[in-house]
CSV table of C-alpha atoms in Angstrom, one decimal:
chain,number,residue,atom,x,y,z
K,273,UNK,CA,133.8,115.8,89.9
K,274,UNK,CA,137.2,117.1,91.2
K,275,UNK,CA,140.0,115.5,89.3
K,276,UNK,CA,138.3,114.9,86.2
K,277,UNK,CA,139.4,116.8,83.0
K,278,UNK,CA,137.2,119.9,82.3
K,279,UNK,CA,135.9,118.4,79.1
K,280,UNK,CA,134.7,115.3,80.9
K,281,UNK,CA,133.1,117.4,83.7
K,282,UNK,CA,131.2,119.4,81.0
K,283,UNK,CA,130.0,116.2,79.4
K,284,UNK,CA,129.0,114.7,82.8
K,285,UNK,CA,126.9,117.9,83.6
K,286,UNK,CA,125.3,117.6,80.2
K,287,UNK,CA,124.5,114.0,80.8
K,288,UNK,CA,123.1,114.5,84.2
K,289,UNK,CA,121.6,117.9,84.1
K,290,UNK,CA,120.9,119.2,80.6
K,291,UNK,CA,117.2,118.5,80.7
K,292,UNK,CA,116.8,120.2,84.0
K,293,UNK,CA,118.6,123.2,82.7
K,294,UNK,CA,116.6,122.9,79.5
K,295,UNK,CA,113.2,122.9,81.3
K,296,UNK,CA,114.3,126.2,83.3
K,297,UNK,CA,115.4,127.8,80.1
K,298,UNK,CA,111.9,126.9,78.4
K,299,UNK,CA,110.1,128.4,81.3
K,300,UNK,CA,112.3,131.5,81.3
K,301,UNK,CA,112.3,132.1,77.6
K,302,UNK,CA,108.8,130.7,76.7
K,303,UNK,CA,110.1,129.1,73.5
K,304,UNK,CA,111.3,125.6,73.1
K,305,UNK,CA,113.6,126.2,70.0
K,306,UNK,CA,115.0,129.4,71.6
K,307,UNK,CA,115.8,127.4,74.8
K,308,UNK,CA,117.4,124.5,73.0
K,309,UNK,CA,119.7,126.9,71.2
K,310,UNK,CA,120.5,128.7,74.4
K,311,UNK,CA,121.3,125.4,76.2
K,312,UNK,CA,123.8,124.3,73.4
K,313,UNK,CA,125.4,127.8,73.5
K,314,UNK,CA,125.9,127.7,77.1
K,315,UNK,CA,127.6,124.4,77.0
K,316,UNK,CA,129.7,125.6,74.3
K,317,UNK,CA,130.8,128.6,76.4
K,318,UNK,CA,131.3,126.3,79.4
K,319,UNK,CA,134.0,124.2,77.6
K,320,UNK,CA,136.1,127.4,77.0
K,321,UNK,CA,135.3,129.3,80.3
K,322,UNK,CA,135.7,126.5,82.7
K,323,UNK,CA,139.1,125.5,81.1
K,324,UNK,CA,140.1,129.1,81.9
K,325,UNK,CA,138.3,130.0,85.1
K,326,UNK,CA,137.7,126.6,86.7
K,327,UNK,CA,134.2,124.9,87.1
K,328,UNK,CA,131.8,127.0,89.2
K,329,UNK,CA,130.4,126.0,92.5
K,330,UNK,CA,127.0,125.8,91.0
K,331,UNK,CA,127.3,124.5,87.4
K,332,UNK,CA,123.5,124.3,86.7
K,333,UNK,CA,122.9,127.9,87.8
K,334,UNK,CA,125.9,129.1,85.8
K,335,UNK,CA,124.6,127.3,82.7
K,336,UNK,CA,121.0,128.5,83.1
K,337,UNK,CA,122.3,132.1,83.5
K,338,UNK,CA,124.7,131.9,80.6
K,339,UNK,CA,121.9,130.5,78.4
K,340,UNK,CA,119.5,133.2,79.3
K,341,UNK,CA,122.1,135.8,78.5
K,342,UNK,CA,122.8,134.1,75.1
K,343,UNK,CA,119.1,134.0,74.4
K,344,UNK,CA,118.8,137.8,75.2
K,345,UNK,CA,121.6,138.5,72.8
K,346,UNK,CA,119.9,136.5,70.1
K,347,UNK,CA,116.6,138.3,70.6
K,348,UNK,CA,118.3,141.6,70.5
K,349,UNK,CA,119.8,140.8,67.0
K,350,UNK,CA,116.5,139.7,65.8
K,351,UNK,CA,114.8,142.9,67.0
K,352,UNK,CA,117.1,145.0,64.9
K,353,UNK,CA,115.8,143.5,61.7
K,354,UNK,CA,112.5,141.9,62.4
K,355,UNK,CA,109.1,143.4,61.3
K,356,UNK,CA,107.8,142.2,64.7
K,357,UNK,CA,110.2,144.4,66.6
K,358,UNK,CA,107.7,145.6,69.3
K,359,UNK,CA,106.9,142.0,70.2
K,360,UNK,CA,110.6,141.0,70.4
K,361,UNK,CA,111.3,144.1,72.5
K,362,UNK,CA,108.5,143.2,75.0
K,363,UNK,CA,109.8,139.5,75.1
K,364,UNK,CA,113.3,141.0,75.8
K,365,UNK,CA,112.1,143.2,78.7
K,366,UNK,CA,110.1,140.4,80.3
K,367,UNK,CA,113.1,138.1,80.0
K,368,UNK,CA,115.6,140.6,81.5
K,369,UNK,CA,113.3,141.2,84.4
K,370,UNK,CA,112.4,137.6,85.2
K,371,UNK,CA,113.5,136.4,88.5
K,372,UNK,CA,114.8,132.8,89.2
K,373,UNK,CA,116.9,131.0,91.6
K,374,UNK,CA,118.9,127.7,91.4
K,375,UNK,CA,116.3,126.1,93.6
K,376,UNK,CA,113.8,126.5,90.7
K,377,UNK,CA,115.7,124.1,88.5
K,378,UNK,CA,114.7,121.1,90.7
K,379,UNK,CA,111.0,121.6,90.1
K,380,UNK,CA,111.1,122.9,86.5
K,381,UNK,CA,111.0,119.4,84.9
K,382,UNK,CA,107.8,118.7,86.9
K,383,UNK,CA,106.4,122.0,85.6
K,384,UNK,CA,107.4,121.2,82.0
K,385,UNK,CA,105.6,117.8,82.3
K,386,UNK,CA,102.4,119.5,83.2
K,387,UNK,CA,103.0,121.9,80.3
K,388,UNK,CA,103.5,119.0,77.9
K,389,UNK,CA,100.4,117.2,79.2
K,390,UNK,CA,98.1,120.3,79.0
K,391,UNK,CA,94.5,119.3,78.0
K,392,UNK,CA,94.8,122.0,75.1
K,393,UNK,CA,97.4,119.7,73.3
K,394,UNK,CA,96.4,116.7,71.2
K,395,UNK,CA,96.4,113.4,73.4
K,396,UNK,CA,98.7,111.7,70.9
K,397,UNK,CA,101.3,114.5,71.2
K,398,UNK,CA,101.5,114.8,75.0
K,399,UNK,CA,103.7,111.7,75.7
K,400,UNK,CA,106.0,112.1,72.6
K,401,UNK,CA,106.5,115.8,73.4
K,402,UNK,CA,107.4,115.0,77.0
K,403,UNK,CA,109.7,112.0,76.3
K,404,UNK,CA,111.6,114.3,73.8
K,405,UNK,CA,111.9,117.5,75.8
K,406,UNK,CA,111.9,116.2,79.4
K,407,UNK,CA,113.9,112.9,78.9
K,408,UNK,CA,115.9,113.7,75.8
K,409,UNK,CA,114.8,110.5,74.0
K,410,UNK,CA,115.3,110.8,70.3
K,411,UNK,CA,112.4,110.8,67.8
K,412,UNK,CA,113.5,107.4,66.6
K,413,UNK,CA,113.3,106.0,70.0
K,414,UNK,CA,109.9,107.5,70.7
K,415,UNK,CA,108.7,106.1,67.4
K,416,UNK,CA,109.8,102.6,68.3
K,417,UNK,CA,108.1,102.8,71.6
K,418,UNK,CA,104.8,103.8,69.8
K,419,UNK,CA,105.2,101.6,66.9
K,420,UNK,CA,105.0,104.8,64.7
K,421,UNK,CA,107.0,106.4,61.9
K,422,UNK,CA,109.6,108.9,63.2
K,423,UNK,CA,108.2,111.4,60.7
K,424,UNK,CA,104.8,111.1,62.4
K,425,UNK,CA,106.1,111.6,65.9
K,426,UNK,CA,108.3,114.6,64.7
K,427,UNK,CA,105.0,116.3,63.3
K,428,UNK,CA,103.2,115.8,66.5
K,429,UNK,CA,106.1,117.3,68.6
K,430,UNK,CA,106.3,120.3,66.3
K,431,UNK,CA,102.5,120.9,66.3
K,432,UNK,CA,102.5,120.6,70.1
K,433,UNK,CA,105.4,123.2,70.5
K,434,UNK,CA,103.6,125.6,68.2
K,435,UNK,CA,100.3,125.2,70.4
K,436,UNK,CA,102.1,125.9,73.5
K,437,UNK,CA,103.7,128.9,72.0
K,438,UNK,CA,100.5,130.3,70.2
K,439,UNK,CA,98.2,129.5,73.0
K,440,UNK,CA,100.6,130.8,75.7
K,441,UNK,CA,100.1,127.7,77.8
K,442,UNK,CA,101.8,128.5,81.1
K,443,UNK,CA,104.9,126.6,82.5
K,444,UNK,CA,103.5,125.8,85.9
K,445,UNK,CA,102.1,123.0,88.1
K,446,UNK,CA,98.4,123.4,88.1
K,447,UNK,CA,96.4,124.4,91.1
K,448,UNK,CA,95.0,121.6,93.4
K,449,UNK,CA,91.6,122.1,91.9
K,450,UNK,CA,92.9,121.5,88.3
K,451,UNK,CA,95.3,118.6,89.2
K,452,UNK,CA,92.9,115.7,89.2
K,453,UNK,CA,91.9,116.2,85.5
K,454,UNK,CA,95.5,116.6,84.5
K,455,UNK,CA,96.9,113.8,86.5
K,456,UNK,CA,96.2,110.7,84.2
K,457,UNK,CA,98.3,112.0,81.5
K,458,UNK,CA,101.1,112.9,83.8
K,459,UNK,CA,101.1,109.5,85.6
K,460,UNK,CA,101.1,107.9,82.1
K,461,UNK,CA,104.2,109.9,81.0
K,462,UNK,CA,106.2,109.2,84.2
K,463,UNK,CA,105.4,105.6,84.0
K,464,UNK,CA,106.6,105.6,80.2
K,465,UNK,CA,109.8,107.2,81.1
K,466,UNK,CA,110.5,104.7,83.9
K,467,UNK,CA,109.7,101.8,81.4
K,468,UNK,CA,112.1,103.2,78.9
K,469,UNK,CA,114.8,103.3,81.5
K,470,UNK,CA,113.8,99.9,83.1
K,471,UNK,CA,113.8,98.0,79.9
K,472,UNK,CA,115.2,100.2,77.0
K,473,UNK,CA,113.3,99.9,73.7
K,474,UNK,CA,116.6,99.7,71.7
K,475,UNK,CA,120.3,99.6,72.2
K,476,UNK,CA,123.2,97.8,73.8
K,477,UNK,CA,122.1,98.3,77.4
K,478,UNK,CA,119.0,96.7,79.0
K,479,UNK,CA,118.8,99.5,81.6
K,480,UNK,CA,118.9,103.3,81.5
K,481,UNK,CA,119.4,104.3,85.1
K,482,UNK,CA,119.1,108.0,84.4
K,483,UNK,CA,115.6,107.5,83.2
K,484,UNK,CA,114.5,105.2,86.1
K,485,UNK,CA,116.1,107.6,88.6
K,486,UNK,CA,114.3,110.6,87.0
K,487,UNK,CA,111.0,108.9,86.8
K,488,UNK,CA,111.2,108.0,90.6
K,489,UNK,CA,112.3,111.6,91.5
K,490,UNK,CA,109.3,113.0,89.6
K,491,UNK,CA,107.0,110.4,91.2
K,492,UNK,CA,108.2,111.5,94.8
K,493,UNK,CA,107.5,115.2,93.9
K,494,UNK,CA,104.1,114.2,92.8
K,495,UNK,CA,103.3,112.3,95.9
K,496,UNK,CA,104.3,115.3,98.0
K,497,UNK,CA,102.0,117.6,95.8
K,498,UNK,CA,99.1,115.2,95.6
K,499,UNK,CA,99.2,112.0,98.0
K,500,UNK,CA,96.4,110.3,96.0
K,501,UNK,CA,96.2,106.6,95.8
K,502,UNK,CA,97.2,106.2,92.2
K,503,UNK,CA,100.1,108.6,92.6
K,504,UNK,CA,101.3,106.5,95.6
K,505,UNK,CA,100.6,103.4,93.6
K,506,UNK,CA,102.8,104.6,90.7
K,507,UNK,CA,105.6,105.4,93.0
K,508,UNK,CA,105.4,102.1,94.8
K,509,UNK,CA,105.4,100.2,91.5
K,510,UNK,CA,108.4,102.0,90.3
K,511,UNK,CA,110.3,101.4,93.5
K,512,UNK,CA,109.4,97.8,93.6
K,513,UNK,CA,110.5,97.2,90.0
K,514,UNK,CA,113.7,99.3,90.7
K,515,UNK,CA,114.5,97.1,93.7
K,516,UNK,CA,115.3,94.3,91.3
K,517,UNK,CA,117.7,96.1,89.1
K,518,UNK,CA,120.9,94.9,90.7
K,519,UNK,CA,119.8,91.3,89.9
K,520,UNK,CA,118.4,91.8,86.4
K,521,UNK,CA,121.6,91.5,84.6
K,522,UNK,CA,124.9,89.7,85.0
K,523,UNK,CA,128.3,91.2,85.5
K,524,UNK,CA,128.7,91.0,81.7
K,525,UNK,CA,125.3,92.7,81.0
K,526,UNK,CA,123.3,89.6,80.2
K,527,UNK,CA,119.6,89.4,81.0
K,528,UNK,CA,118.5,87.4,84.0
K,529,UNK,CA,114.8,86.6,84.1
K,530,UNK,CA,112.8,87.0,87.2
K,531,UNK,CA,112.7,83.4,88.4
K,532,UNK,CA,116.4,83.1,88.0
K,533,UNK,CA,117.5,86.2,89.8
K,534,UNK,CA,119.4,86.1,93.0
K,535,UNK,CA,116.9,87.8,95.3
K,536,UNK,CA,119.6,88.5,97.9
K,537,UNK,CA,120.6,91.3,95.5
K,538,UNK,CA,117.2,92.9,95.6
K,539,UNK,CA,117.1,96.4,97.4
K,540,UNK,CA,115.5,95.7,100.6
K,541,UNK,CA,115.0,99.4,101.4
K,542,UNK,CA,113.1,100.1,98.2
K,543,UNK,CA,111.0,96.9,98.8
K,544,UNK,CA,110.1,98.2,102.3
K,545,UNK,CA,109.2,101.6,101.0
K,546,UNK,CA,107.3,100.4,98.1
K,547,UNK,CA,105.3,97.8,100.1
K,548,UNK,CA,104.5,100.5,102.7
K,549,UNK,CA,103.3,102.9,100.1
K,550,UNK,CA,101.0,100.4,98.3
K,551,UNK,CA,99.6,99.2,101.6
K,552,UNK,CA,98.6,102.8,102.5
K,553,UNK,CA,97.2,103.5,99.1
K,554,UNK,CA,95.0,100.4,99.2
K,555,UNK,CA,93.5,101.3,102.5
K,556,UNK,CA,92.5,104.8,101.1
K,557,UNK,CA,90.1,103.3,98.4
K,558,UNK,CA,89.6,104.9,94.9
K,559,UNK,CA,92.6,102.9,93.7
K,560,UNK,CA,93.2,102.0,90.1
K,561,UNK,CA,95.5,100.2,87.7
K,562,UNK,CA,98.9,101.5,89.1
K,563,UNK,CA,97.9,100.4,92.6
K,564,UNK,CA,96.9,96.9,91.3
K,565,UNK,CA,100.2,96.6,89.4
K,566,UNK,CA,102.1,97.7,92.5
K,567,UNK,CA,100.2,95.0,94.5
K,568,UNK,CA,101.3,92.5,92.1
K,569,UNK,CA,104.9,93.7,92.2
K,570,UNK,CA,104.7,93.6,96.0
K,571,UNK,CA,103.7,89.9,96.0
K,572,UNK,CA,106.8,89.0,93.9
K,573,UNK,CA,108.9,91.2,96.3
K,574,UNK,CA,107.6,89.5,99.4
K,575,UNK,CA,108.4,85.9,98.1
K,576,UNK,CA,111.7,84.6,99.5
K,577,UNK,CA,112.2,82.4,96.4
K,578,UNK,CA,110.6,82.1,93.0
K,579,UNK,CA,109.0,78.9,94.0
K,580,UNK,CA,107.3,80.4,97.0
K,581,UNK,CA,105.5,83.0,94.9
K,582,UNK,CA,101.7,83.3,95.7
K,583,UNK,CA,100.6,82.7,92.2
K,584,UNK,CA,96.9,82.3,93.0
K,585,UNK,CA,97.1,85.8,94.5
K,586,UNK,CA,98.9,87.3,91.5
K,587,UNK,CA,96.3,85.7,89.2
K,588,UNK,CA,93.4,87.1,91.2
K,589,UNK,CA,95.0,90.7,91.1
K,590,UNK,CA,95.4,90.3,87.2
K,591,UNK,CA,91.8,89.4,87.0
K,592,UNK,CA,90.8,92.6,88.7
K,593,UNK,CA,93.3,94.6,86.6
K,594,UNK,CA,92.1,93.2,83.4
K,595,UNK,CA,88.4,94.2,84.2
K,596,UNK,CA,89.6,97.7,85.2
K,597,UNK,CA,91.9,98.1,82.1
K,598,UNK,CA,91.3,95.7,79.2
K,599,UNK,CA,94.5,95.2,77.4
K,600,UNK,CA,96.2,92.4,75.4
K,601,UNK,CA,99.5,93.2,77.3
K,602,UNK,CA,97.8,92.6,80.7
K,603,UNK,CA,96.2,89.4,79.2
K,604,UNK,CA,99.8,88.3,78.3
K,605,UNK,CA,101.1,88.8,81.7
K,606,UNK,CA,98.0,87.1,83.2
K,607,UNK,CA,98.7,84.2,80.8
K,608,UNK,CA,102.2,83.9,82.4
K,609,UNK,CA,100.9,84.0,85.9
K,610,UNK,CA,98.2,81.3,85.1
K,611,UNK,CA,100.9,79.1,83.5
K,612,UNK,CA,102.7,79.2,86.9
K,613,UNK,CA,99.6,78.2,88.8
K,614,UNK,CA,98.0,75.7,86.3
K,615,UNK,CA,100.9,74.6,84.0
K,616,UNK,CA,102.4,75.7,80.7
K,617,UNK,CA,99.4,74.4,78.6
K,618,UNK,CA,97.1,76.8,80.3
K,619,UNK,CA,99.4,79.6,79.5
K,620,UNK,CA,99.9,78.5,76.0
K,621,UNK,CA,96.2,78.4,75.2
K,622,UNK,CA,95.7,81.9,76.5
K,623,UNK,CA,98.6,83.4,74.4
K,624,UNK,CA,97.4,81.5,71.3
K,625,UNK,CA,93.9,83.2,71.7
K,626,UNK,CA,95.4,86.6,71.9
K,627,UNK,CA,97.6,86.1,68.8
K,628,UNK,CA,94.7,84.5,66.8
K,629,UNK,CA,92.6,87.6,67.5
K,630,UNK,CA,95.4,89.4,65.6
K,631,UNK,CA,96.7,91.2,68.7
K,632,UNK,CA,100.4,91.6,69.8
K,633,UNK,CA,101.5,90.1,66.5
K,634,UNK,CA,104.5,92.6,66.5
K,635,UNK,CA,105.3,92.3,70.2
K,636,UNK,CA,108.3,90.1,70.8
K,637,UNK,CA,107.4,89.2,74.4
K,638,UNK,CA,104.3,87.5,73.2
K,639,UNK,CA,106.3,85.3,71.0
K,640,UNK,CA,108.9,84.7,73.9
K,641,UNK,CA,106.1,83.6,76.1
K,642,UNK,CA,104.8,81.2,73.6
K,643,UNK,CA,108.2,79.8,72.9
K,644,UNK,CA,108.7,79.2,76.7
K,645,UNK,CA,105.5,77.4,77.1
K,646,UNK,CA,106.1,75.2,74.0
K,647,UNK,CA,109.7,74.5,75.4
K,648,UNK,CA,108.2,73.3,78.7
K,649,UNK,CA,105.8,71.2,77.0
K,650,UNK,CA,108.6,69.5,74.9
K,651,UNK,CA,107.3,71.0,71.6
K,652,UNK,CA,110.7,72.1,70.3
K,653,UNK,CA,109.9,73.0,66.8
K,654,UNK,CA,107.1,75.3,67.8
K,655,UNK,CA,109.4,76.9,70.4
K,656,UNK,CA,112.1,77.4,67.8
K,657,UNK,CA,109.7,79.1,65.4
K,658,UNK,CA,108.4,81.3,68.1
K,659,UNK,CA,111.8,82.4,69.5
K,660,UNK,CA,112.9,83.1,65.9
K,661,UNK,CA,109.9,85.4,65.5
K,662,UNK,CA,110.8,87.1,68.8
K,663,UNK,CA,114.4,87.6,67.8
K,664,UNK,CA,113.2,89.3,64.5
K,665,UNK,CA,111.1,91.8,66.6
K,666,UNK,CA,113.3,92.7,69.4
K,667,UNK,CA,115.7,95.7,69.0
K,668,UNK,CA,117.5,95.4,72.3
K,669,UNK,CA,120.9,93.7,72.3
K,670,UNK,CA,120.6,91.9,75.8
K,671,UNK,CA,117.3,90.4,74.9
K,672,UNK,CA,118.6,89.4,71.4
K,673,UNK,CA,121.5,87.5,73.2
K,674,UNK,CA,119.0,85.9,75.6
K,675,UNK,CA,116.8,84.6,72.9
K,676,UNK,CA,119.9,83.3,71.0
K,677,UNK,CA,120.9,81.4,73.9
K,678,UNK,CA,117.5,79.8,74.2
K,679,UNK,CA,117.7,78.8,70.6
K,680,UNK,CA,121.1,77.3,71.1
K,681,UNK,CA,119.7,75.4,74.1
K,682,UNK,CA,117.2,73.8,71.7
K,683,UNK,CA,120.0,72.3,69.6
């Protein structure tokens, strides 16, 4: 960061490290709202102090320490007037005596994820709370991802925070004996974080690299902690998808679909690592949906060209995945694979069956798939209608432009 103006350096630290710092402050303070307040106080002080004294060697540690002292000051002020003075004094004493080091900051987000996914919390609150507190997604972004109202998501998050506070849920990674029952929620959260980064639900950019990078970092930590097949499968899946990132958009930010990507741009190192991980996981048995999805991604990654993709193998893997996890989205992906193996009419029949059941009616990719099949079959009016519906549903600018280009091509 040397050479950058101090204001820009503060903004960069906030962008890259504020959620790690917040996670540490939440653990130290035991209170989400107090930690959020302390975080913003610390960055406010940083703007002034770093201008005068220079940027410290360890900015994160400086910000955690400053935020902690600001929280102590706030608690002292409250203790003077509050009826619950003994409780505040006890909280102050515990906070002043708490030990921490800069190394703690690296693992605190993983601790916070396990806290947010604690079984004492309502299942429908765990993921929104994690996406809000760990990943800094807004309530509106989370609501769109879950097709819910922002007010509903906000209420879930508030109730979950209160439950953590009142039940004194600890900020820690569970013991090895406790891990298996807590693992499903954590894997689901990490994958949702990755997906939001890999294909943002809304906005001008297709990719949020900060989220994909953070999800992969958390996945690596989890593999070190618990090298189970599904943990390894999730990390492999994220690595294999991430390997395509350089080829997914043009220099101007336009979306490039899988079969049109320049595969020489794919990251060979990530492909090698991901394929090795999934091979190891599959030999261990007890694998589930993340391993199966990673195996599908590996088949794509190992094909030198789109035309050489082993579609029968991919369809077979989707068959197994669909039996393990019945889902209309998986059915849609399977339909796309079958269209590659058996032709667009076969894919169209399957997609129409999903829509006729009343499923995926608000999912833009279902209409994009239908449009593509109709286009290949020369049914241009049906293709136009499906792409127009997809355009109504998507909230991401690169996808909107991609669909608009397809509509122009029909003309």
